[in-house]
CSV table of N, CA and C and ligand atoms in Angstrom, one decimal:
chain,number,residue,atom,x,y,z
M,1,ILE,N,20.3,23.6,22.5
M,1,ILE,CA,19.0,24.1,22.1
M,1,ILE,C,17.8,23.1,22.3
M,2,PHE,N,16.7,23.6,22.8
M,2,PHE,CA,15.5,22.7,23.0
M,2,PHE,C,14.5,23.1,21.9
M,3,LEU,N,14.1,22.2,21.1
M,3,LEU,CA,13.2,22.4,20.0
M,3,LEU,C,12.0,21.5,20.2
M,4,PRO,N,11.1,21.9,21.1
M,4,PRO,CA,10.0,21.0,21.4
M,4,PRO,C,9.2,20.6,20.2
M,5,HIS,N,9.0,21.5,19.2
M,5,HIS,CA,8.2,21.2,18.1
M,5,HIS,C,8.8,20.1,17.2
M,6,LEU,N,10.1,19.8,17.4
M,6,LEU,CA,10.7,18.8,16.6
M,6,LEU,C,10.7,17.4,17.4
M,7,VAL,N,10.3,17.4,18.6
M,7,VAL,CA,10.4,16.2,19.4
M,7,VAL,C,9.2,15.3,19.1
M,8,ALA,N,8.0,15.7,19.4
M,8,ALA,CA,6.9,14.8,19.2
M,8,ALA,C,5.8,15.5,18.4
M,9,SER,N,5.2,14.7,17.5
M,9,SER,CA,4.1,15.2,16.7
M,9,SER,C,3.2,14.0,16.4
M,10,MET,N,1.9,14.3,16.2
M,10,MET,CA,1.0,13.2,15.9
M,10,MET,C,1.4,12.4,14.7
M,11,GLU,N,2.1,13.0,13.7
M,11,GLU,CA,2.5,12.4,12.5
M,11,GLU,C,3.7,11.4,12.6
M,12,VAL,N,4.4,11.6,13.7
M,12,VAL,CA,5.6,10.8,13.8
M,12,VAL,C,5.3,9.3,13.9
M,13,GLU,N,5.9,8.4,13.1
M,13,GLU,CA,5.7,7.0,13.1
M,13,GLU,C,7.0,6.3,13.5
M,14,GLU,N,6.9,5.0,13.8
M,14,GLU,CA,8.0,4.2,14.1
M,14,GLU,C,8.0,3.0,13.2
M,15,THR,N,9.2,2.6,12.7
M,15,THR,CA,9.2,1.3,12.0
M,15,THR,C,10.4,0.5,12.4
M,16,TYR,N,10.1,-0.9,12.3
M,16,TYR,CA,11.2,-1.8,12.7
M,16,TYR,C,11.9,-2.3,11.4
M,17,ILE,N,13.2,-2.0,11.3
M,17,ILE,CA,14.0,-2.4,10.2
M,17,ILE,C,15.0,-3.4,10.7
M,18,MET,N,15.2,-4.4,9.9
M,18,MET,CA,16.2,-5.4,10.3
M,18,MET,C,17.1,-5.9,9.1
M,19,VAL,N,18.4,-5.8,9.3
M,19,VAL,CA,19.3,-6.4,8.4
M,19,VAL,C,19.3,-7.9,8.6
M,20,LYS,N,18.8,-8.7,7.7
M,20,LYS,CA,18.7,-10.2,7.8
M,20,LYS,C,20.1,-10.8,7.8
M,21,PRO,N,20.1,-12.1,8.2
M,21,PRO,CA,21.5,-12.7,8.3
M,21,PRO,C,22.3,-12.7,7.1
M,22,ASP,N,21.7,-12.7,5.9
M,22,ASP,CA,22.5,-12.6,4.6
M,22,ASP,C,23.1,-11.2,4.5
M,23,GLY,N,22.4,-10.2,4.9
M,23,GLY,CA,23.0,-8.9,4.9
M,23,GLY,C,24.2,-8.7,5.8
M,24,VAL,N,24.0,-9.3,7.0
M,24,VAL,CA,25.2,-9.3,7.9
M,24,VAL,C,26.4,-10.0,7.4
M,25,GLN,N,26.1,-11.3,6.9
M,25,GLN,CA,27.2,-12.1,6.4
M,25,GLN,C,27.9,-11.5,5.2
M,26,ARG,N,27.1,-10.7,4.4
M,26,ARG,CA,27.7,-10.1,3.1
M,26,ARG,C,28.3,-8.8,3.4
M,27,GLY,N,28.3,-8.3,4.6
M,27,GLY,CA,29.0,-7.1,4.9
M,27,GLY,C,28.2,-5.9,4.5
M,28,LEU,N,26.9,-6.0,4.5
M,28,LEU,CA,26.0,-4.9,4.0
M,28,LEU,C,25.4,-4.0,5.1
M,29,VAL,N,25.8,-4.3,6.4
M,29,VAL,CA,25.2,-3.6,7.5
M,29,VAL,C,25.3,-2.1,7.3
M,30,GLY,N,26.5,-1.6,7.1
M,30,GLY,CA,26.8,-0.2,7.0
M,30,GLY,C,26.0,0.5,5.9
M,31,GLU,N,26.1,-0.2,4.7
M,31,GLU,CA,25.4,0.3,3.5
M,31,GLU,C,23.9,0.4,3.8
M,32,ILE,N,23.3,-0.5,4.4
M,32,ILE,CA,21.9,-0.5,4.7
M,32,ILE,C,21.5,0.6,5.7
M,33,ILE,N,22.2,0.6,6.8
M,33,ILE,CA,22.0,1.7,7.8
M,33,ILE,C,22.1,3.1,7.1
M,34,SER,N,23.1,3.2,6.3
M,34,SER,CA,23.4,4.5,5.7
M,34,SER,C,22.2,5.0,4.8
M,35,ARG,N,21.5,4.1,4.2
M,35,ARG,CA,20.4,4.6,3.3
M,35,ARG,C,19.3,5.3,4.2
M,36,PHE,N,19.0,4.7,5.3
M,36,PHE,CA,18.0,5.3,6.2
M,36,PHE,C,18.6,6.6,6.9
M,37,GLU,N,19.8,6.6,7.2
M,37,GLU,CA,20.5,7.8,7.8
M,37,GLU,C,20.5,8.9,6.9
M,38,LYS,N,20.9,8.6,5.6
M,38,LYS,CA,21.0,9.7,4.6
M,38,LYS,C,19.6,10.3,4.3
M,39,LYS,N,18.6,9.4,4.3
M,39,LYS,CA,17.3,9.9,4.0
M,39,LYS,C,16.8,11.0,5.0
M,40,GLY,N,17.3,10.8,6.2
M,40,GLY,CA,16.9,11.8,7.2
M,40,GLY,C,16.1,11.3,8.4
M,41,PHE,N,15.9,9.9,8.4
M,41,PHE,CA,15.1,9.4,9.6
M,41,PHE,C,16.0,9.3,10.8
M,42,LYS,N,15.3,9.1,11.9
M,42,LYS,CA,16.0,9.1,13.2
M,42,LYS,C,16.1,7.7,13.8
M,43,LEU,N,17.4,7.3,14.0
M,43,LEU,CA,17.6,6.0,14.6
M,43,LEU,C,17.3,6.1,16.1
M,44,THR,N,16.5,5.2,16.6
M,44,THR,CA,16.2,5.2,18.1
M,44,THR,C,16.5,3.9,18.8
M,45,GLY,N,16.9,2.9,18.0
M,45,GLY,CA,17.3,1.6,18.5
M,45,GLY,C,18.2,0.8,17.6
M,46,LEU,N,19.2,0.1,18.1
M,46,LEU,CA,20.2,-0.6,17.2
M,46,LEU,C,20.9,-1.7,18.0
M,47,LYS,N,20.8,-2.9,17.5
M,47,LYS,CA,21.6,-4.0,18.1
M,47,LYS,C,21.9,-5.1,17.2
M,48,LEU,N,23.0,-5.8,17.4
M,48,LEU,CA,23.3,-7.1,16.7
M,48,LEU,C,22.7,-8.2,17.6
M,49,PHE,N,22.0,-9.2,17.0
M,49,PHE,CA,21.2,-10.1,17.8
M,49,PHE,C,21.0,-11.4,17.1
M,50,GLN,N,21.2,-12.5,17.9
M,50,GLN,CA,20.9,-13.8,17.4
M,50,GLN,C,19.5,-14.2,17.7
M,51,CYS,N,18.6,-14.2,16.7
M,51,CYS,CA,17.2,-14.4,17.0
M,51,CYS,C,16.8,-15.8,17.3
M,52,PRO,N,16.1,-16.0,18.5
M,52,PRO,CA,15.6,-17.4,18.8
M,52,PRO,C,14.4,-17.7,17.9
M,53,LYS,N,14.2,-19.0,17.6
M,53,LYS,CA,13.2,-19.6,16.8
M,53,LYS,C,11.8,-19.0,17.1
M,54,GLU,N,11.5,-19.0,18.4
M,54,GLU,CA,10.2,-18.5,18.9
M,54,GLU,C,9.9,-17.1,18.5
M,55,LEU,N,10.9,-16.2,18.6
M,55,LEU,CA,10.7,-14.8,18.2
M,55,LEU,C,10.5,-14.7,16.7
M,56,ALA,N,11.3,-15.5,15.9
M,56,ALA,CA,11.1,-15.4,14.4
M,56,ALA,C,9.7,-15.9,14.1
M,57,GLU,N,9.2,-16.9,14.8
M,57,GLU,CA,7.8,-17.4,14.5
M,57,GLU,C,6.8,-16.4,14.9
M,58,GLU,N,7.0,-15.7,16.0
M,58,GLU,CA,6.1,-14.6,16.4
M,58,GLU,C,6.1,-13.4,15.4
M,59,HIS,N,7.3,-13.0,15.0
M,59,HIS,CA,7.4,-11.9,14.1
M,59,HIS,C,6.7,-12.2,12.8
M,60,TYR,N,6.9,-13.4,12.3
M,60,TYR,CA,6.3,-13.8,11.0
M,60,TYR,C,5.0,-14.6,11.1
M,61,LYS,N,4.3,-14.4,12.2
M,61,LYS,CA,3.1,-15.3,12.5
M,61,LYS,C,2.1,-15.3,11.4
M,62,ASP,N,1.9,-14.1,10.7
M,62,ASP,CA,0.9,-14.0,9.7
M,62,ASP,C,1.2,-14.9,8.5
M,63,LEU,N,2.5,-15.4,8.4
M,63,LEU,CA,2.9,-16.2,7.2
M,63,LEU,C,3.0,-17.7,7.6
M,64,LYS,N,2.5,-18.0,8.8
M,64,LYS,CA,2.6,-19.4,9.3
M,64,LYS,C,2.1,-20.5,8.4
M,65,SER,N,1.0,-20.2,7.7
M,65,SER,CA,0.4,-21.2,6.8
M,65,SER,C,1.1,-21.3,5.4
M,66,ARG,N,2.0,-20.4,5.2
M,66,ARG,CA,2.7,-20.4,3.8
M,66,ARG,C,3.7,-21.5,3.7
M,67,PRO,N,3.8,-22.1,2.5
M,67,PRO,CA,4.8,-23.2,2.3
M,67,PRO,C,6.2,-22.9,2.7
M,68,PHE,N,6.6,-21.6,2.5
M,68,PHE,CA,8.0,-21.3,2.7
M,68,PHE,C,8.3,-20.9,4.2
M,69,PHE,N,7.3,-21.0,5.1
M,69,PHE,CA,7.4,-20.6,6.5
M,69,PHE,C,8.6,-21.3,7.2
M,70,PRO,N,8.7,-22.6,7.1
M,70,PRO,CA,9.9,-23.2,7.8
M,70,PRO,C,11.2,-22.7,7.3
M,71,LYS,N,11.4,-22.6,6.0
M,71,LYS,CA,12.6,-22.1,5.4
M,71,LYS,C,12.9,-20.6,5.8
M,72,LEU,N,11.8,-19.8,5.9
M,72,LEU,CA,11.9,-18.4,6.4
M,72,LEU,C,12.4,-18.4,7.8
M,73,ILE,N,11.9,-19.2,8.7
M,73,ILE,CA,12.4,-19.3,10.1
M,73,ILE,C,13.8,-19.7,10.2
M,74,ASN,N,14.2,-20.7,9.4
M,74,ASN,CA,15.6,-21.1,9.3
M,74,ASN,C,16.5,-20.0,8.9
M,75,TYR,N,16.1,-19.3,7.8
M,75,TYR,CA,16.9,-18.2,7.3
M,75,TYR,C,17.1,-17.1,8.3
M,76,ILE,N,16.0,-16.7,9.0
M,76,ILE,CA,16.1,-15.5,9.9
M,76,ILE,C,16.9,-15.9,11.2
M,77,THR,N,16.9,-17.2,11.5
M,77,THR,CA,17.7,-17.6,12.7
M,77,THR,C,19.0,-18.2,12.4
M,78,SER,N,19.5,-18.1,11.1
M,78,SER,CA,20.7,-18.7,10.6
M,78,SER,C,22.0,-18.0,11.0
M,79,GLY,N,21.8,-16.8,11.6
M,79,GLY,CA,23.0,-16.0,12.0
M,79,GLY,C,22.5,-14.7,12.6
M,80,PRO,N,23.4,-13.9,13.1
M,80,PRO,CA,23.0,-12.6,13.7
M,80,PRO,C,22.2,-11.7,12.7
M,81,VAL,N,21.3,-11.0,13.2
M,81,VAL,CA,20.6,-9.9,12.5
M,81,VAL,C,20.9,-8.6,13.2
M,82,VAL,N,20.7,-7.5,12.4
M,82,VAL,CA,20.8,-6.2,13.0
M,82,VAL,C,19.4,-5.6,13.2
M,83,CYS,N,19.0,-5.3,14.4
M,83,CYS,CA,17.7,-4.8,14.7
M,83,CYS,C,17.8,-3.3,14.8
M,84,MET,N,16.8,-2.7,14.2
M,84,MET,CA,16.8,-1.2,14.3
M,84,MET,C,15.4,-0.7,14.4
M,85,ALA,N,15.3,0.4,15.2
M,85,ALA,CA,14.0,1.2,15.3
M,85,ALA,C,14.3,2.5,14.7
M,86,TRP,N,13.5,3.0,13.8
M,86,TRP,CA,13.6,4.3,13.1
M,86,TRP,C,12.3,5.0,13.3
M,87,GLU,N,12.5,6.3,13.4
M,87,GLU,CA,11.3,7.2,13.6
M,87,GLU,C,11.3,8.3,12.6
M,88,GLY,N,10.1,8.8,12.3
M,88,GLY,CA,10.0,10.0,11.4
M,88,GLY,C,8.6,10.1,10.9
M,89,VAL,N,8.3,11.2,10.3
M,89,VAL,CA,7.0,11.4,9.6
M,89,VAL,C,7.0,10.6,8.4
M,90,GLY,N,6.0,9.7,8.2
M,90,GLY,CA,5.9,8.9,7.1
M,90,GLY,C,7.0,7.8,6.9
M,91,VAL,N,7.7,7.5,8.0
M,91,VAL,CA,8.8,6.6,7.9
M,91,VAL,C,8.4,5.2,7.5
M,92,VAL,N,7.2,4.7,7.8
M,92,VAL,CA,6.9,3.3,7.5
M,92,VAL,C,6.8,3.1,6.0
M,93,ALA,N,6.0,3.9,5.3
M,93,ALA,CA,5.9,3.8,3.9
M,93,ALA,C,7.2,4.1,3.1
M,94,SER,N,7.9,5.2,3.6
M,94,SER,CA,9.1,5.6,3.0
M,94,SER,C,10.2,4.5,3.1
M,95,ALA,N,10.3,3.9,4.2
M,95,ALA,CA,11.3,2.8,4.4
M,95,ALA,C,10.9,1.6,3.5
M,96,ARG,N,9.7,1.3,3.3
M,96,ARG,CA,9.3,0.3,2.4
M,96,ARG,C,9.7,0.6,0.9
M,97,LYS,N,9.6,1.9,0.6
M,97,LYS,CA,10.1,2.3,-0.7
M,97,LYS,C,11.6,2.2,-0.9
M,98,LEU,N,12.3,2.6,0.2
M,98,LEU,CA,13.7,2.5,0.2
M,98,LEU,C,14.2,1.1,0.0
M,99,ILE,N,13.4,0.2,0.7
M,99,ILE,CA,13.7,-1.3,0.7
M,99,ILE,C,13.4,-1.9,-0.7
M,100,GLY,N,12.3,-1.6,-1.3
M,100,GLY,CA,11.9,-2.1,-2.6
M,100,GLY,C,11.1,-3.4,-2.5
M,101,SER,N,10.6,-3.9,-3.6
M,101,SER,CA,9.7,-5.1,-3.6
M,101,SER,C,10.3,-6.3,-2.9
M,102,THR,N,9.4,-7.2,-2.4
M,102,THR,CA,9.8,-8.4,-1.7
M,102,THR,C,10.8,-9.2,-2.6
M,103,ASP,N,10.5,-9.4,-3.9
M,103,ASP,CA,11.3,-10.1,-4.8
M,103,ASP,C,12.4,-9.1,-5.4
M,104,PRO,N,13.6,-9.3,-5.0
M,104,PRO,CA,14.7,-8.4,-5.4
M,104,PRO,C,14.8,-8.2,-7.0
M,105,LEU,N,14.4,-9.2,-7.7
M,105,LEU,CA,14.5,-9.1,-9.2
M,105,LEU,C,13.4,-8.2,-9.7
M,106,GLN,N,12.3,-8.0,-8.9
M,106,GLN,CA,11.3,-7.0,-9.3
M,106,GLN,C,11.5,-5.6,-8.7
M,107,ALA,N,12.4,-5.6,-7.7
M,107,ALA,CA,12.7,-4.3,-7.0
M,107,ALA,C,13.4,-3.3,-7.9
M,108,GLU,N,13.0,-2.1,-7.8
M,108,GLU,CA,13.6,-1.1,-8.7
M,108,GLU,C,15.1,-0.8,-8.3
M,109,PRO,N,15.9,-0.6,-9.4
M,109,PRO,CA,17.3,-0.1,-9.1
M,109,PRO,C,17.2,1.1,-8.2
M,110,GLY,N,18.1,1.3,-7.3
M,110,GLY,CA,18.1,2.4,-6.4
M,110,GLY,C,17.5,2.0,-5.0
M,111,THR,N,16.7,0.9,-5.0
M,111,THR,CA,16.2,0.4,-3.7
M,111,THR,C,17.3,-0.5,-3.1
M,112,ILE,N,17.2,-0.8,-1.9
M,112,ILE,CA,18.1,-1.7,-1.2
M,112,ILE,C,18.1,-3.1,-1.9
M,113,ARG,N,16.9,-3.7,-2.0
M,113,ARG,CA,16.8,-5.0,-2.6
M,113,ARG,C,17.1,-5.0,-4.1
M,114,GLY,N,16.7,-3.9,-4.7
M,114,GLY,CA,17.0,-3.8,-6.2
M,114,GLY,C,18.5,-3.7,-6.4
M,115,ASP,N,19.2,-3.1,-5.5
M,115,ASP,CA,20.7,-2.9,-5.7
M,115,ASP,C,21.5,-4.0,-5.2
M,116,LEU,N,21.0,-4.7,-4.1
M,116,LEU,CA,21.9,-5.6,-3.3
M,116,LEU,C,21.5,-7.0,-3.3
M,117,ALA,N,20.4,-7.4,-3.9
M,117,ALA,CA,19.9,-8.8,-3.7
M,117,ALA,C,19.3,-9.4,-5.0
M,118,VAL,N,19.2,-10.7,-5.0
M,118,VAL,CA,18.7,-11.3,-6.2
M,118,VAL,C,17.5,-12.3,-6.0
M,119,GLN,N,17.3,-12.7,-4.7
M,119,GLN,CA,16.3,-13.7,-4.5
M,119,GLN,C,15.4,-13.4,-3.2
M,120,THR,N,14.1,-13.7,-3.4
M,120,THR,CA,13.1,-13.4,-2.3
M,120,THR,C,13.6,-14.0,-1.0
M,121,GLY,N,14.1,-15.2,-1.0
M,121,GLY,CA,14.5,-15.9,0.2
M,121,GLY,C,15.9,-15.4,0.7
M,122,ARG,N,16.5,-14.4,0.1
M,122,ARG,CA,17.7,-13.8,0.5
M,122,ARG,C,17.6,-12.3,0.2
M,123,ASN,N,16.6,-11.7,0.8
M,123,ASN,CA,16.3,-10.3,0.4
M,123,ASN,C,16.8,-9.2,1.4
M,124,VAL,N,17.8,-9.6,2.1
M,124,VAL,CA,18.7,-8.8,3.0
M,124,VAL,C,18.1,-7.9,4.1
M,125,VAL,N,16.8,-7.5,3.9
M,125,VAL,CA,16.3,-6.5,4.9
M,125,VAL,C,14.8,-6.7,5.1
M,126,HIS,N,14.4,-6.4,6.3
M,126,HIS,CA,13.0,-6.3,6.6
M,126,HIS,C,12.6,-4.9,7.0
M,127,GLY,N,11.3,-4.6,6.6
M,127,GLY,CA,10.7,-3.3,7.1
M,127,GLY,C,9.2,-3.5,7.4
M,128,SER,N,8.8,-2.9,8.5
M,128,SER,CA,7.4,-3.1,8.9
M,128,SER,C,6.4,-2.5,7.8
M,129,ASP,N,5.2,-3.2,7.7
M,129,ASP,CA,4.3,-2.8,6.6
M,129,ASP,C,3.2,-1.8,7.0
M,130,SER,N,3.2,-1.5,8.3
M,130,SER,CA,2.1,-0.5,8.7
M,130,SER,C,2.6,0.1,10.0
M,131,PRO,N,2.1,1.3,10.4
M,131,PRO,CA,2.5,1.9,11.7
M,131,PRO,C,2.2,1.0,12.9
M,132,GLU,N,1.1,0.3,12.8
M,132,GLU,CA,0.7,-0.6,13.9
M,132,GLU,C,1.7,-1.7,14.0
M,133,ASN,N,2.1,-2.3,12.9
M,133,ASN,CA,3.1,-3.4,12.9
M,133,ASN,C,4.5,-2.8,13.3
M,134,GLY,N,4.8,-1.6,12.9
M,134,GLY,CA,6.0,-0.9,13.4
M,134,GLY,C,6.1,-1.0,14.9
M,135,LYS,N,5.0,-0.5,15.6
M,135,LYS,CA,5.0,-0.6,17.0
M,135,LYS,C,5.1,-2.0,17.6
M,136,ARG,N,4.3,-2.9,17.0
M,136,ARG,CA,4.3,-4.3,17.4
M,136,ARG,C,5.7,-4.9,17.3
M,137,GLU,N,6.3,-4.7,16.2
M,137,GLU,CA,7.6,-5.3,16.0
M,137,GLU,C,8.7,-4.7,16.8
M,138,ILE,N,8.7,-3.4,17.0
M,138,ILE,CA,9.7,-2.8,17.9
M,138,ILE,C,9.5,-3.3,19.3
M,139,GLY,N,8.3,-3.5,19.7
M,139,GLY,CA,8.0,-4.1,21.0
M,139,GLY,C,8.4,-5.6,21.2
M,140,LEU,N,8.4,-6.3,20.1
M,140,LEU,CA,8.9,-7.7,20.1
M,140,LEU,C,10.4,-7.8,20.1
M,141,TRP,N,11.1,-6.9,19.4
M,141,TRP,CA,12.5,-7.1,19.2
M,141,TRP,C,13.4,-6.3,20.2
M,142,PHE,N,12.8,-5.3,20.8
M,142,PHE,CA,13.5,-4.5,21.8
M,142,PHE,C,12.9,-4.5,23.2
M,143,LYS,N,13.8,-4.5,24.2
M,143,LYS,CA,13.3,-4.4,25.5
M,143,LYS,C,13.3,-2.9,25.9
M,144,GLU,N,12.5,-2.7,27.0
M,144,GLU,CA,12.5,-1.3,27.5
M,144,GLU,C,13.9,-1.0,27.9
M,145,GLY,N,14.3,0.3,27.7
M,145,GLY,CA,15.7,0.7,28.0
M,145,GLY,C,16.7,0.5,26.9
M,146,GLU,N,16.3,-0.2,25.8
M,146,GLU,CA,17.1,-0.4,24.7
M,146,GLU,C,16.9,0.7,23.6
M,147,LEU,N,15.8,1.5,23.8
M,147,LEU,CA,15.5,2.5,22.8
M,147,LEU,C,16.0,3.9,23.4
M,148,CYS,N,16.4,4.8,22.5
M,148,CYS,CA,16.9,6.1,22.9
M,148,CYS,C,16.0,7.2,22.3
M,149,GLN,N,15.6,8.1,23.1
M,149,GLN,CA,15.0,9.3,22.5
M,149,GLN,C,16.0,10.5,22.5
M,150,TRP,N,16.2,11.1,21.4
M,150,TRP,CA,17.2,12.2,21.2
M,150,TRP,C,16.8,13.1,20.1
M,151,ILE,N,17.4,14.3,20.1
M,151,ILE,CA,17.1,15.2,19.0
M,151,ILE,C,18.3,15.4,18.2
M,152,PRO,N,18.3,14.8,16.9
M,152,PRO,CA,19.4,14.9,16.0
M,152,PRO,C,19.8,16.4,15.8
M,153,ALA,N,21.1,16.7,15.7
M,153,ALA,CA,21.5,18.1,15.5
M,153,ALA,C,21.0,18.6,14.1
M,154,GLN,N,20.8,17.7,13.2
M,154,GLN,CA,20.3,18.1,11.9
M,154,GLN,C,18.8,18.4,11.8
M,155,ALA,N,18.1,18.1,12.9
M,155,ALA,CA,16.6,18.2,12.8
M,155,ALA,C,16.1,19.5,12.2
M,156,PRO,N,16.5,20.7,12.6
M,156,PRO,CA,16.0,21.9,11.9
M,156,PRO,C,16.3,22.0,10.5
M,157,TRP,N,17.3,21.2,10.0
M,157,TRP,CA,17.7,21.3,8.6
M,157,TRP,C,17.0,20.2,7.7
M,158,LEU,N,16.1,19.4,8.4
M,158,LEU,CA,15.3,18.4,7.7
M,158,LEU,C,13.9,18.8,7.6
M,159,ARG,N,13.4,19.5,8.6
M,159,ARG,CA,12.0,19.9,8.6
M,159,ARG,C,11.9,21.3,9.0
M,160,GLU,N,11.0,22.1,8.2
M,160,GLU,CA,10.9,23.5,8.6
M,160,GLU,C,9.8,23.7,9.7
D,1,IDP,P1,8.2,-8.2,2.9
D,1,IDP,O1,9.5,-8.6,3.6
D,1,IDP,O2,8.5,-7.5,1.6
D,1,IDP,O3,7.2,-7.5,3.8
D,1,IDP,P2,6.4,-10.5,3.1
D,1,IDP,O4,5.4,-11.0,2.1
D,1,IDP,O5,6.0,-9.9,4.4
D,1,IDP,O6,7.5,-9.6,2.4
D,1,IDP,O7,7.3,-11.8,3.5
D,1,IDP,C1,8.2,-11.8,4.5
D,1,IDP,C2,9.5,-12.4,4.1
D,1,IDP,O8,9.3,-13.8,3.8
D,1,IDP,C3,10.1,-11.9,2.8
D,1,IDP,O9,10.9,-10.7,3.0
D,1,IDP,C4,11.0,-13.1,2.4
D,1,IDP,O10,12.2,-13.1,3.1
D,1,IDP,C5,10.1,-14.2,2.8
D,1,IDP,N1,9.3,-14.7,1.7
D,1,IDP,C6,8.1,-14.1,1.2
D,1,IDP,N2,7.6,-14.8,0.2
D,1,IDP,C7,8.5,-15.8,-0.1
D,1,IDP,C8,8.6,-16.9,-1.0
D,1,IDP,O11,7.7,-17.0,-1.9
D,1,IDP,N3,9.6,-17.7,-1.0
D,1,IDP,C9,10.6,-17.6,0.0
D,1,IDP,N4,10.6,-16.6,0.9
D,1,IDP,C10,9.6,-15.7,0.9
D,2,MG,MG1,6.1,-8.1,5.4
C-alpha cells in the first residue's frame, strides 16, 4: 500500500539520538532503542561507530569553553557509540522528554536517564535540542546513503 500522506509533511522533524559509550558498555543499547521504537517514532539511520576526536569536538563545539569539555571529548571517544536518526512529528522535543534532564539525578523516573543513569558525565544518551541541530547532527554523524526512507507498517495505526 502507498500512503503518500504518511510519507512527508511539513511537521515531520528529525533528531539525532546517540547511545554514548557508557550505554554501549553497560548493555543498554536495546533498552534505549526500544524506548523510541515503542513511542512510535521512525528509525531512519543506525550504526555502531567509534567516534574520532575531531567529530566529537565538532558535535559539542558550543561547549568548547566549558571546563568539562576535555573530559566530555574523552568520554564520547572512549568506546563505540550507537548513532541513530529518528523521524516524526514533534520528535525533537519528545525525544528530549523521553531522555530526561542532563543530570540523571534530576531526571524523572520513567525517563532514560532517570531510570538508567546517576551522573551527568555518564548520562548514557544524547538527543538533539532543536530541529535545526537535529539536521546538523545527522549530517555530521551520517554519510549520504546511510539513511533509509521507508514507511513503517504501523504508520496508519499511529496517526489518523
Ligand atoms: P544534554 O546532553 O542534556 O543536551 P548539554 O548541556 O548539551 O546536555 O551537555 C552535553 C553533554 O555534556 C551532557 O549530556 C553531558 O554528557 C556533558 N556535560 C554537561 N554538563 C556537564 C558537567 O557539568 N559535567 C560533566 N559533563 C557535563
Ligand atoms: Mg545538548
